[in-house]
mmCIF file of C-alpha atoms in Angstrom:
data_model
loop_
_atom_site.group_PDB
_atom_site.id
_atom_site.type_symbol
_atom_site.label_atom_id
_atom_site.label_comp_id
_atom_site.label_asym_id
_atom_site.label_seq_id
_atom_site.Cartn_x
_atom_site.Cartn_y
_atom_site.Cartn_z
ATOM 1 C CA MET A 746 133.569 71.049 112.932
ATOM 2 C CA PRO A 747 130.074 71.538 114.673
ATOM 3 C CA ILE A 748 129.085 75.037 114.602
ATOM 4 C CA LYS A 749 128.733 75.455 118.627
ATOM 5 C CA LYS A 750 132.733 74.785 118.579
ATOM 6 C CA ILE A 751 133.046 77.966 116.422
ATOM 7 C CA ASP A 752 134.576 80.817 118.488
ATOM 8 C CA LEU A 753 133.464 83.978 116.712
ATOM 9 C CA LYS A 754 135.504 85.990 119.168
ATOM 10 C CA ASN A 755 138.691 84.558 118.390
ATOM 11 C CA LEU A 756 138.127 83.276 114.656
ATOM 12 C CA ASP A 757 141.051 81.514 113.518
ATOM 13 C CA LYS A 758 142.075 82.939 110.311
ATOM 14 C CA THR A 759 145.456 81.609 109.763
ATOM 15 C CA ASN A 760 144.169 79.195 106.982
ATOM 16 C CA TRP A 761 141.993 81.847 105.413
ATOM 17 C CA GLN A 762 142.891 82.461 101.497
ATOM 18 C CA SER A 763 143.017 85.959 99.636
ATOM 19 C CA TYR A 764 140.569 86.302 96.565
ATOM 20 C CA ARG A 765 140.336 88.967 93.930
ATOM 21 C CA PHE A 766 136.268 90.024 93.920
ATOM 22 C CA ASP A 767 135.916 89.015 90.606
ATOM 23 C CA GLU A 768 136.853 85.237 91.841
ATOM 24 C CA ILE A 769 134.639 85.627 94.724
ATOM 25 C CA ALA A 770 131.888 86.473 92.157
ATOM 26 C CA LYS A 771 130.853 87.693 88.806
ATOM 27 C CA SER A 772 128.977 90.937 87.482
ATOM 28 C CA ILE A 773 126.182 89.738 85.452
ATOM 29 C CA THR A 774 125.579 92.174 82.348
ATOM 30 C CA GLU A 775 122.919 90.617 80.501
ATOM 31 C CA ARG A 776 120.760 93.790 79.043
ATOM 32 C CA ILE A 777 116.916 93.452 78.735
ATOM 33 C CA ASP A 778 114.150 95.679 77.281
ATOM 34 C CA PRO A 779 111.126 96.010 79.599
ATOM 35 C CA ASN A 780 108.857 96.548 76.351
ATOM 36 C CA ASN A 781 110.038 93.493 75.010
ATOM 37 C CA THR A 782 109.816 90.814 77.715
ATOM 38 C CA ASP A 783 107.300 88.674 79.522
ATOM 39 C CA LEU A 784 108.818 89.174 82.513
ATOM 40 C CA GLU A 785 107.003 91.585 84.866
ATOM 41 C CA MET A 786 109.001 91.841 88.123
ATOM 42 C CA TYR A 787 111.411 95.200 88.324
ATOM 43 C CA ILE A 788 113.568 96.019 91.208
ATOM 44 C CA GLY A 789 114.633 99.531 91.343
ATOM 45 C CA LEU A 790 117.170 100.673 94.106
ATOM 46 C CA GLU A 791 114.060 101.899 95.832
ATOM 47 C CA HIS A 792 112.833 98.619 96.313
ATOM 48 C CA LEU A 793 115.725 97.665 98.288
ATOM 49 C CA ASP A 794 115.802 98.283 102.133
ATOM 50 C CA PRO A 795 119.293 99.140 103.452
ATOM 51 C CA GLU A 796 121.144 96.530 105.451
ATOM 52 C CA SER A 797 118.407 93.785 104.285
ATOM 53 C CA ILE A 798 119.174 90.545 102.630
ATOM 54 C CA HIS A 799 115.454 90.526 101.518
ATOM 55 C CA ILE A 800 113.427 92.161 98.612
ATOM 56 C CA ARG A 801 109.949 92.924 100.261
ATOM 57 C CA ARG A 802 108.424 94.701 97.248
ATOM 58 C CA ASN A 803 108.964 95.458 93.325
ATOM 59 C CA GLY A 804 107.644 97.331 90.412
ATOM 60 C CA THR A 805 106.371 96.077 87.067
ATOM 61 C CA ARG A 806 107.608 96.813 83.735
ATOM 62 C CA ASP A 807 105.309 99.756 83.078
ATOM 63 C CA ASP A 808 107.087 101.804 85.717
ATOM 64 C CA VAL A 809 110.346 101.787 83.718
ATOM 65 C CA LYS A 810 111.844 102.707 80.224
ATOM 66 C CA GLY A 811 115.415 102.017 78.820
ATOM 67 C CA GLN A 812 117.351 98.928 78.953
ATOM 68 C CA LYS A 813 117.601 97.151 82.482
ATOM 69 C CA LEU A 814 120.130 94.200 83.826
ATOM 70 C CA LYS A 815 118.124 90.870 83.885
ATOM 71 C CA CYS A 816 118.372 88.960 87.222
ATOM 72 C CA TYR A 817 117.854 85.372 88.154
ATOM 73 C CA PRO A 818 117.191 83.553 91.436
ATOM 74 C CA GLY A 819 120.193 83.511 93.752
ATOM 75 C CA ASP A 820 121.890 86.456 92.122
ATOM 76 C CA VAL A 821 122.271 89.400 94.519
ATOM 77 C CA ILE A 822 120.992 93.175 93.366
ATOM 78 C CA PHE A 823 124.022 95.476 94.809
ATOM 79 C CA GLY A 824 123.429 99.336 94.543
ATOM 80 C CA LYS A 825 126.681 100.503 93.344
ATOM 81 C CA ARG A 826 125.321 104.090 93.535
ATOM 82 C CA ARG A 827 125.197 105.772 96.913
ATOM 83 C CA ALA A 828 126.832 102.454 98.329
ATOM 84 C CA TYR A 829 126.723 104.143 101.888
ATOM 85 C CA GLN A 830 122.941 102.977 101.781
ATOM 86 C CA ARG A 831 124.409 99.209 102.085
ATOM 87 C CA LYS A 832 121.656 97.436 99.663
ATOM 88 C CA ALA A 833 122.395 94.417 98.686
ATOM 89 C CA SER A 834 119.228 91.779 98.609
ATOM 90 C CA ILE A 835 118.581 88.503 97.265
ATOM 91 C CA VAL A 836 116.707 87.630 94.043
ATOM 92 C CA THR A 837 113.927 85.152 94.499
ATOM 93 C CA LYS A 838 112.138 85.177 90.998
ATOM 94 C CA GLU A 839 113.344 85.787 87.512
ATOM 95 C CA GLY A 840 113.112 89.737 86.798
ATOM 96 C CA PHE A 841 115.011 92.855 85.826
ATOM 97 C CA CYS A 842 116.660 95.462 87.879
ATOM 98 C CA SER A 843 117.962 99.221 87.647
ATOM 99 C CA ALA A 844 120.870 99.926 85.817
ATOM 100 C CA HIS A 845 122.408 102.033 89.004
ATOM 101 C CA SER A 846 122.675 98.143 90.353
ATOM 102 C CA MET A 847 125.119 95.362 89.946
ATOM 103 C CA VAL A 848 123.738 91.784 89.657
ATOM 104 C CA LEU A 849 126.364 89.639 91.646
ATOM 105 C CA ARG A 850 126.339 85.993 91.110
ATOM 106 C CA ALA A 851 128.453 83.727 93.526
ATOM 107 C CA ASN A 852 131.238 81.696 92.137
ATOM 108 C CA PRO A 853 130.727 78.454 94.495
ATOM 109 C CA GLU A 854 133.839 77.306 94.122
ATOM 110 C CA ILE A 855 135.206 80.008 96.108
ATOM 111 C CA ILE A 856 132.658 81.512 98.419
ATOM 112 C CA GLU A 857 129.508 79.408 99.587
ATOM 113 C CA PRO A 858 126.534 81.233 97.577
ATOM 114 C CA LYS A 859 124.532 81.520 101.212
ATOM 115 C CA LEU A 860 126.938 83.062 102.709
ATOM 116 C CA PHE A 861 127.898 85.385 99.970
ATOM 117 C CA PRO A 862 124.975 88.025 100.723
ATOM 118 C CA PHE A 863 126.022 88.174 104.373
ATOM 119 C CA PHE A 864 129.680 88.785 103.119
ATOM 120 C CA LEU A 865 128.226 91.963 101.194
ATOM 121 C CA HIS A 866 126.868 93.445 104.356
ATOM 122 C CA SER A 867 129.907 93.135 106.318
ATOM 123 C CA ASP A 868 131.795 96.682 107.171
ATOM 124 C CA LEU A 869 134.517 95.085 105.640
ATOM 125 C CA PHE A 870 133.156 94.991 102.067
ATOM 126 C CA MET A 871 130.692 97.901 102.428
ATOM 127 C CA HIS A 872 133.517 100.343 103.662
ATOM 128 C CA ARG A 873 135.512 99.271 100.825
ATOM 129 C CA ALA A 874 132.648 99.975 98.375
ATOM 130 C CA VAL A 875 132.384 103.503 99.737
ATOM 131 C CA ASP A 876 136.104 104.149 99.361
ATOM 132 C CA ILE A 877 136.311 102.915 95.924
ATOM 133 C CA SER A 878 132.842 104.978 94.877
ATOM 134 C CA VAL A 879 133.562 108.022 92.609
ATOM 135 C CA GLY A 880 131.495 110.894 92.015
ATOM 136 C CA SER A 881 130.334 113.826 94.501
ATOM 137 C CA LEU A 882 126.847 114.249 93.806
ATOM 138 C CA SER A 883 125.851 110.439 93.108
ATOM 139 C CA PRO A 884 129.078 108.354 94.027
ATOM 140 C CA THR A 885 129.197 105.176 91.968
ATOM 141 C CA ILE A 886 131.108 101.985 91.879
ATOM 142 C CA ASN A 887 132.867 100.982 88.985
ATOM 143 C CA TRP A 888 133.148 97.361 88.475
ATOM 144 C CA GLY A 889 136.717 97.696 86.806
ATOM 145 C CA THR A 890 137.902 98.890 90.398
ATOM 146 C CA LEU A 891 135.730 96.640 92.330
ATOM 147 C CA LYS A 892 136.956 93.188 90.453
ATOM 148 C CA LYS A 893 140.550 93.823 91.618
ATOM 149 C CA GLN A 894 139.744 94.596 95.532
ATOM 150 C CA GLU A 895 140.911 91.307 97.545
ATOM 151 C CA TYR A 896 139.298 89.546 100.231
ATOM 152 C CA TYR A 897 140.142 86.913 102.990
ATOM 153 C CA LEU A 898 137.560 84.296 103.117
ATOM 154 C CA PRO A 899 137.578 81.122 105.088
ATOM 155 C CA PRO A 900 137.968 77.320 103.628
ATOM 156 C CA LYS A 901 134.484 76.128 102.083
ATOM 157 C CA ASP A 902 133.736 74.147 105.002
ATOM 158 C CA GLN A 903 133.905 76.418 107.517
ATOM 159 C CA GLN A 904 131.700 78.854 105.123
ATOM 160 C CA ALA A 905 129.040 76.535 105.303
ATOM 161 C CA GLN A 906 129.091 76.384 108.760
ATOM 162 C CA LEU A 907 129.119 80.099 108.961
ATOM 163 C CA ALA A 908 126.273 80.527 106.371
ATOM 164 C CA GLU A 909 124.127 78.103 108.305
ATOM 165 C CA LEU A 910 124.461 80.231 111.642
ATOM 166 C CA LEU A 911 123.682 83.340 109.804
ATOM 167 C CA TRP A 912 120.518 82.029 108.289
ATOM 168 C CA ALA A 913 119.356 80.731 111.647
ATOM 169 C CA MET A 914 119.762 84.334 113.027
ATOM 170 C CA ASP A 915 117.721 85.546 109.826
ATOM 171 C CA GLU A 916 115.107 83.235 110.280
ATOM 172 C CA VAL A 917 114.763 84.416 113.812
ATOM 173 C CA ILE A 918 114.356 88.291 112.728
ATOM 174 C CA GLU A 919 111.779 87.331 109.740
ATOM 175 C CA LYS A 920 109.621 85.345 112.402
ATOM 176 C CA GLU A 921 109.946 88.470 114.604
ATOM 177 C CA LEU A 922 109.135 90.762 111.541
ATOM 178 C CA GLU A 923 106.108 88.539 110.766
ATOM 179 C CA VAL A 924 104.811 89.000 113.928
ATOM 180 C CA LEU A 925 105.098 92.716 114.062
ATOM 181 C CA GLU A 926 102.858 92.910 110.795
ATOM 182 C CA LYS A 927 100.584 90.780 112.442
ATOM 183 C CA THR A 928 100.373 93.332 115.624
ATOM 184 C CA LYS A 929 100.301 96.255 113.023
ATOM 185 C CA ASN A 930 97.200 95.040 111.170
ATOM 186 C CA LEU A 931 95.642 94.101 114.504
ATOM 187 C CA LEU A 932 96.160 97.936 115.326
ATOM 188 C CA ASN A 933 94.980 99.275 112.384
ATOM 189 C CA GLY A 934 91.995 96.840 112.177
ATOM 190 C CA PHE A 935 90.747 97.914 115.864
ATOM 191 C CA VAL A 936 91.261 101.836 114.937
ATOM 192 C CA GLU A 937 89.103 101.422 111.586
ATOM 193 C CA GLY A 938 86.786 99.355 113.491
ATOM 194 C CA VAL A 939 86.482 102.153 115.898
ATOM 195 C CA ILE A 940 85.825 104.846 113.165
ATOM 196 C CA HIS A 941 83.511 102.690 111.371
ATOM 197 C CA GLY A 942 81.688 101.445 114.095
ATOM 198 C CA LYS A 943 82.276 98.102 113.799
ATOM 199 C CA HIS A 944 83.687 97.812 117.457
ATOM 200 C CA LEU A 945 82.090 98.609 121.112
ATOM 201 C CA ASN A 946 78.236 98.915 119.357
ATOM 202 C CA ASP A 947 76.427 96.896 121.691
ATOM 203 C CA LYS A 948 73.796 99.649 121.854
ATOM 204 C CA GLY A 949 73.417 99.624 117.827
ATOM 205 C CA LEU A 950 74.619 101.899 115.180
ATOM 206 C CA GLN A 951 73.360 105.071 113.857
ATOM 207 C CA LYS A 952 73.595 106.689 110.234
ATOM 208 C CA THR A 953 75.660 109.643 110.323
ATOM 209 C CA LYS A 954 77.565 111.891 107.530
ATOM 210 C CA ILE A 955 80.724 109.664 107.891
ATOM 211 C CA GLY A 956 78.711 106.403 108.016
ATOM 212 C CA LEU A 957 77.541 104.463 110.697
ATOM 213 C CA ILE A 958 78.685 104.851 114.248
ATOM 214 C CA PRO A 959 77.902 103.456 117.636
ATOM 215 C CA LEU A 960 74.453 105.094 119.206
ATOM 216 C CA GLY A 961 75.511 107.697 121.694
ATOM 217 C CA TRP A 962 78.302 108.850 119.722
ATOM 218 C CA LYS A 963 78.419 112.144 118.138
ATOM 219 C CA VAL A 964 80.055 113.456 115.161
ATOM 220 C CA LEU A 965 82.026 116.803 115.619
ATOM 221 C CA ASN A 966 84.421 119.037 113.842
ATOM 222 C CA MET A 967 87.949 119.277 114.936
ATOM 223 C CA ASP A 968 87.144 123.036 115.926
ATOM 224 C CA ASP A 969 84.151 121.716 118.310
ATOM 225 C CA ILE A 970 86.340 119.743 120.327
ATOM 226 C CA VAL A 971 89.777 121.313 119.995
ATOM 227 C CA SER A 972 91.901 124.793 119.273
ATOM 228 C CA VAL A 973 93.977 124.448 116.368
ATOM 229 C CA LYS A 974 96.285 127.015 115.920
ATOM 230 C CA ASP A 975 98.897 128.169 113.615
ATOM 231 C CA GLY A 976 102.037 130.527 114.302
ATOM 232 C CA THR A 977 103.644 133.301 112.167
ATOM 233 C CA HIS A 978 105.735 133.291 109.331
ATOM 234 C CA PHE A 979 109.205 133.216 110.723
ATOM 235 C CA THR A 980 112.605 132.697 109.466
ATOM 236 C CA PRO A 981 114.692 131.281 112.591
ATOM 237 C CA LYS A 982 118.301 132.416 113.406
ATOM 238 C CA TYR A 983 119.475 129.403 115.195
ATOM 239 C CA THR A 984 121.815 129.484 117.933
ATOM 240 C CA ASN A 985 123.969 127.013 119.921
ATOM 241 C CA LYS A 986 121.869 127.410 122.937
ATOM 242 C CA GLY A 987 118.689 129.681 123.921
ATOM 243 C CA MET A 988 115.317 128.209 123.436
ATOM 244 C CA PRO A 989 114.214 125.014 121.884
ATOM 245 C CA PHE A 990 112.845 125.421 118.585
ATOM 246 C CA LEU A 991 110.755 122.241 117.158
ATOM 247 C CA ARG A 992 110.937 121.074 113.461
ATOM 248 C CA VAL A 993 108.869 118.267 111.502
ATOM 249 C CA THR A 994 112.000 116.260 111.707
ATOM 250 C CA ASP A 995 112.386 116.298 115.785
ATOM 251 C CA ILE A 996 108.693 114.887 116.050
ATOM 252 C CA GLN A 997 109.148 111.709 113.528
ATOM 253 C CA CYS A 998 110.546 109.462 116.166
ATOM 254 C CA SER A 999 108.931 108.183 118.926
ATOM 255 C CA ASN A 1000 111.376 110.061 121.306
ATOM 256 C CA ILE A 1001 112.813 113.443 120.664
ATOM 257 C CA ASP A 1002 116.619 113.652 120.347
ATOM 258 C CA PHE A 1003 117.071 116.577 122.242
ATOM 259 C CA LYS A 1004 120.764 116.576 121.107
ATOM 260 C CA LYS A 1005 119.605 117.593 117.504
ATOM 261 C CA ILE A 1006 117.100 119.836 118.090
ATOM 262 C CA LYS A 1007 117.774 123.534 117.045
ATOM 263 C CA PHE A 1008 117.788 126.895 119.122
ATOM 264 C CA ILE A 1009 116.659 129.979 118.742
ATOM 265 C CA SER A 1010 117.517 133.092 120.857
ATOM 266 C CA ARG A 1011 115.214 134.685 123.968
ATOM 267 C CA GLU A 1012 114.871 137.273 121.623
ATOM 268 C CA GLU A 1013 113.055 135.443 118.720
ATOM 269 C CA HIS A 1014 111.352 133.621 121.337
ATOM 270 C CA ASN A 1015 109.648 136.198 123.046
ATOM 271 C CA GLN A 1016 108.356 137.288 119.580
ATOM 272 C CA LEU A 1017 106.457 133.922 119.142
ATOM 273 C CA ILE A 1018 105.806 132.919 122.629
ATOM 274 C CA LYS A 1019 102.514 134.848 122.444
ATOM 275 C CA ARG A 1020 101.109 133.365 119.092
ATOM 276 C CA CYS A 1021 102.195 129.900 119.586
ATOM 277 C CA ASN A 1022 103.263 128.344 122.989
ATOM 278 C CA PRO A 1023 102.858 124.358 122.972
ATOM 279 C CA GLN A 1024 102.106 122.765 126.382
ATOM 280 C CA LYS A 1025 102.345 119.564 128.047
ATOM 281 C CA GLY A 1026 99.423 117.605 126.685
ATOM 282 C CA ASP A 1027 99.273 118.968 123.259
ATOM 283 C CA ILE A 1028 99.367 117.548 120.087
ATOM 284 C CA LEU A 1029 102.004 119.041 117.414
ATOM 285 C CA TYR A 1030 100.793 118.105 113.915
ATOM 286 C CA SER A 1031 102.701 118.449 110.773
ATOM 287 C CA LYS A 1032 100.976 120.149 107.807
ATOM 288 C CA ASN A 1033 103.533 121.039 105.226
ATOM 289 C CA GLY A 1034 105.845 119.009 103.306
ATOM 290 C CA THR A 1035 105.492 115.518 105.077
ATOM 291 C CA ILE A 1036 101.851 116.142 106.526
ATOM 292 C CA GLY A 1037 100.298 114.083 109.108
ATOM 293 C CA ILE A 1038 102.989 113.262 111.719
ATOM 294 C CA SER A 1039 101.604 113.902 115.303
ATOM 295 C CA LYS A 1040 103.196 113.899 118.472
ATOM 296 C CA ILE A 1041 101.731 114.414 121.996
ATOM 297 C CA ILE A 1042 103.705 116.591 124.233
ATOM 298 C CA ASP A 1043 104.745 114.499 127.154
ATOM 299 C CA TRP A 1044 107.555 116.623 128.667
ATOM 300 C CA ASP A 1045 107.350 120.205 130.608
ATOM 301 C CA TRP A 1046 109.146 122.938 129.291
ATOM 302 C CA GLU A 1047 108.262 126.058 130.332
ATOM 303 C CA PHE A 1048 109.496 127.578 126.779
ATOM 304 C CA SER A 1049 109.227 125.386 123.319
ATOM 305 C CA VAL A 1050 108.200 127.304 119.987
ATOM 306 C CA PHE A 1051 107.583 125.631 116.510
ATOM 307 C CA VAL A 1052 107.841 126.598 112.769
ATOM 308 C CA SER A 1053 104.436 127.819 111.764
ATOM 309 C CA LEU A 1054 104.851 126.669 108.092
ATOM 310 C CA ALA A 1055 105.219 123.290 109.067
ATOM 311 C CA LEU A 1056 103.398 122.368 112.512
ATOM 312 C CA LEU A 1057 100.311 123.124 114.326
ATOM 313 C CA ARG A 1058 99.228 123.247 117.632
ATOM 314 C CA ILE A 1059 95.938 121.055 118.949
ATOM 315 C CA LYS A 1060 95.099 121.857 122.020
ATOM 316 C CA ASN A 1061 92.126 119.959 123.689
ATOM 317 C CA LYS A 1062 89.292 121.823 124.635
ATOM 318 C CA LYS A 1063 86.602 119.827 126.575
ATOM 319 C CA ASP A 1064 85.762 116.185 127.012
ATOM 320 C CA LEU A 1065 88.400 114.691 125.010
ATOM 321 C CA ASN A 1066 91.431 112.430 125.931
ATOM 322 C CA ILE A 1067 93.923 113.591 124.002
ATOM 323 C CA SER A 1068 95.328 109.836 123.111
ATOM 324 C CA TYR A 1069 91.955 109.140 121.557
ATOM 325 C CA LEU A 1070 92.301 111.974 119.177
ATOM 326 C CA LYS A 1071 95.938 111.087 118.188
ATOM 327 C CA LEU A 1072 94.857 107.795 117.423
ATOM 328 C CA LEU A 1073 92.228 108.939 115.301
ATOM 329 C CA LEU A 1074 94.943 111.656 113.315
ATOM 330 C CA ASP A 1075 97.063 108.532 113.042
ATOM 331 C CA SER A 1076 94.756 106.161 111.320
ATOM 332 C CA VAL A 1077 94.609 104.975 107.623
ATOM 333 C CA HIS A 1078 90.902 106.602 107.537
ATOM 334 C CA ILE A 1079 91.816 109.917 108.478
ATOM 335 C CA LYS A 1080 95.129 110.254 106.754
ATOM 336 C CA LYS A 1081 93.210 109.334 103.501
ATOM 337 C CA GLU A 1082 90.940 112.145 104.175
ATOM 338 C CA ILE A 1083 93.728 114.588 105.183
ATOM 339 C CA TYR A 1084 95.697 113.736 101.755
ATOM 340 C CA ARG A 1085 92.721 114.455 99.819
ATOM 341 C CA ARG A 1086 92.065 117.774 101.617
ATOM 342 C CA SER A 1087 95.490 118.822 101.416
ATOM 343 C CA LYS A 1088 96.774 120.935 98.361
ATOM 344 C CA GLN A 1089 99.394 119.421 96.118
ATOM 345 C CA GLY A 1090 102.473 121.242 94.706
ATOM 346 C CA THR A 1091 106.070 121.708 95.029
ATOM 347 C CA ILE A 1092 105.332 121.382 98.926
ATOM 348 C CA THR A 1093 102.184 119.512 99.962
ATOM 349 C CA ASN A 1094 100.114 121.931 102.131
ATOM 350 C CA LEU A 1095 97.234 121.527 104.524
ATOM 351 C CA HIS A 1096 95.500 124.493 105.362
ATOM 352 C CA LEU A 1097 94.172 125.360 108.795
ATOM 353 C CA GLU A 1098 90.721 125.761 107.837
ATOM 354 C CA GLU A 1099 90.554 122.288 106.540
ATOM 355 C CA ILE A 1100 91.978 120.711 109.602
ATOM 356 C CA ARG A 1101 89.489 122.489 111.633
ATOM 357 C CA LEU A 1102 86.419 121.427 109.667
ATOM 358 C CA PHE A 1103 87.516 117.509 109.994
ATOM 359 C CA ARG A 1104 84.661 115.211 111.242
ATOM 360 C CA MET A 1105 85.347 112.843 113.936
ATOM 361 C CA PRO A 1106 83.343 110.409 115.397
ATOM 362 C CA MET A 1107 83.351 111.155 119.088
ATOM 363 C CA PRO A 1108 82.172 108.706 121.918
ATOM 364 C CA PRO A 1109 81.819 109.494 125.283
ATOM 365 C CA LEU A 1110 84.806 110.068 127.492
ATOM 366 C CA ILE A 1111 84.808 106.846 129.395
ATOM 367 C CA LYS A 1112 84.313 105.109 126.088
ATOM 368 C CA GLN A 1113 87.547 107.114 124.321
ATOM 369 C CA LEU A 1114 89.576 105.957 127.870
ATOM 370 C CA GLU A 1115 88.649 102.576 126.994
ATOM 371 C CA ILE A 1116 89.626 102.950 123.429
ATOM 372 C CA ALA A 1117 92.755 104.221 123.920
ATOM 373 C CA ASN A 1118 94.119 101.992 126.643
ATOM 374 C CA ASN A 1119 93.401 99.207 124.200
ATOM 375 C CA VAL A 1120 95.541 101.183 121.697
ATOM 376 C CA GLU A 1121 98.029 101.653 124.213
ATOM 377 C CA LYS A 1122 98.339 98.013 125.256
ATOM 378 C CA ILE A 1123 98.771 97.103 121.226
ATOM 379 C CA ASN A 1124 101.376 99.564 120.826
ATOM 380 C CA ASN A 1125 103.307 98.534 124.048
ATOM 381 C CA SER A 1126 103.346 95.060 121.952
ATOM 382 C CA ILE A 1127 104.629 96.661 118.908
ATOM 383 C CA CYS A 1128 107.270 98.577 120.800
ATOM 384 C CA PHE A 1129 108.319 95.360 122.419
ATOM 385 C CA ILE A 1130 108.668 93.274 119.103
ATOM 386 C CA GLU A 1131 110.490 96.358 117.739
ATOM 387 C CA SER A 1132 112.636 96.481 120.343
ATOM 388 C CA LYS A 1133 113.413 92.576 120.086
ATOM 389 C CA ILE A 1134 113.783 92.894 116.102
ATOM 390 C CA ASN A 1135 116.495 95.796 116.611
ATOM 391 C CA THR A 1136 118.828 93.564 119.245
ATOM 392 C CA SER A 1137 118.418 90.559 116.911
ATOM 393 C CA LYS A 1138 119.695 92.854 113.944
ATOM 394 C CA SER A 1139 122.426 94.065 116.154
ATOM 395 C CA LEU A 1140 123.442 90.676 117.061
ATOM 396 C CA GLN A 1141 123.479 89.602 113.400
ATOM 397 C CA LYS A 1142 125.270 92.604 112.290
ATOM 398 C CA THR A 1143 127.806 91.795 114.901
ATOM 399 C CA LEU A 1144 128.295 87.998 114.262
ATOM 400 C CA ILE A 1145 129.200 89.155 110.567
ATOM 401 C CA ASN A 1146 131.472 91.539 111.351
ATOM 402 C CA GLN A 1147 133.079 88.979 113.660
ATOM 403 C CA ILE A 1148 133.161 86.751 110.863
ATOM 404 C CA PHE A 1149 134.735 89.036 108.179
#
C-alpha cells in the first residue's frame, strides 16, 4: 500500500493488535564500569534533548563514576527519571549511559525498529510513562510497571510505510537545523569580525588596547557611551494587577509574554520610579544568576520597573546606535569578557562598576547603522528558519499522534 494512500486522519485500526511493552521492546541492563572500558562515549540525561530522537552531544568516561548501562547502535536511551521531559533518543555509537535512563531495544518481530523511536515520542506512550512514574521530587519509571503496559500497533507492513513517512519528515527538520546552524555561525563570524577589525576596514587597521580595529574607530568605556544604572534593593509583593514588574525570566525570550509577567502595587512602584525607570530604546541587561541576557525595550509603557539585583538599565548617551550596542553585548567575545569579570559564587554576579569600565570598539554612527542593519538581516533569516523548524516539528508531532 503506497504511503500516499494512508489517510492518517482516518487511520483504520481494526486490524491492529495489542502488545505488552516487554513484547515490543527489551530493557537492556548490561552494566559497565567507566574505569574499566575502552569505550569513550558517555550519554547522560543532560545530553538528551526533549522531544528529539537525535543525540547531538555527549560526555566521556572521565566525566562519571560508578556503574553505567552499556548501549549499542540502534538502541534508544529513554529518560526514566522525570519522564515529563520527553527524552528518548537513538544511539548511533557504542557507549554507555546514565543509570537514570533505560536502554530500550525494539523487538523487530513486533515493531519496525525505525518506527520504535517515534512511538516512544507519542503522547500515548509519554503520557502513560508520566502516569506510572513513582516519587514526588524525582518521579521515576520502574521497568516492572512499564513492561506490563499494553499498546496497539499496526501490522508490520504498514509500520514500515509509516516509519518511512516519519523519517522523511525528520530529514526535512534536520536539513533545516543545518541551515540554522550555518546561519548562526555566519552571524557570529560577522560580529566577531567587527570586533576584531576583520570587516569594514577599507581604511586600514590600528592597534588598540583591545586589539586591531579599523582606522577611524575609537575604543570607549561603556560609561563613556551609555548610562548604566542599578535599582534599589527591593523585595516585591506581587499583586494580580498594578504596575508591570520585569524579571530576568521575562526578557529571555524574543517577545515578552505579558500574560506571565508579575505586577506590583502603585505605592511600591512610586518608591522605585525615581531610581530606575526604563524607557523605550533602553536595554535591560541581566547581571545576576544568568548573566549576559539583553533585551531592547521596544514597547511604550508609562510605568515599568524591574528587580535591581538581577537587571541593569542601559540608556543611550550620544552617538550610539542601541542595536549596535546590543550586538556587541550578545557577541561571544564580549560574553567571555563579561564572564571573566563576573564574581563566581552561589549566584554569579556582575558588578555594576565592571560593566561601566568595559571597553567597546566604537565606529562612527553611520558605520554602526550599517553593521546593525546587516546583523538585523541575518537575525531575520534566523527567525524565519526557526519558524520553519517549529512548524515542521509541530507537523511531525501531529503525524506521530495521528498514528498512535
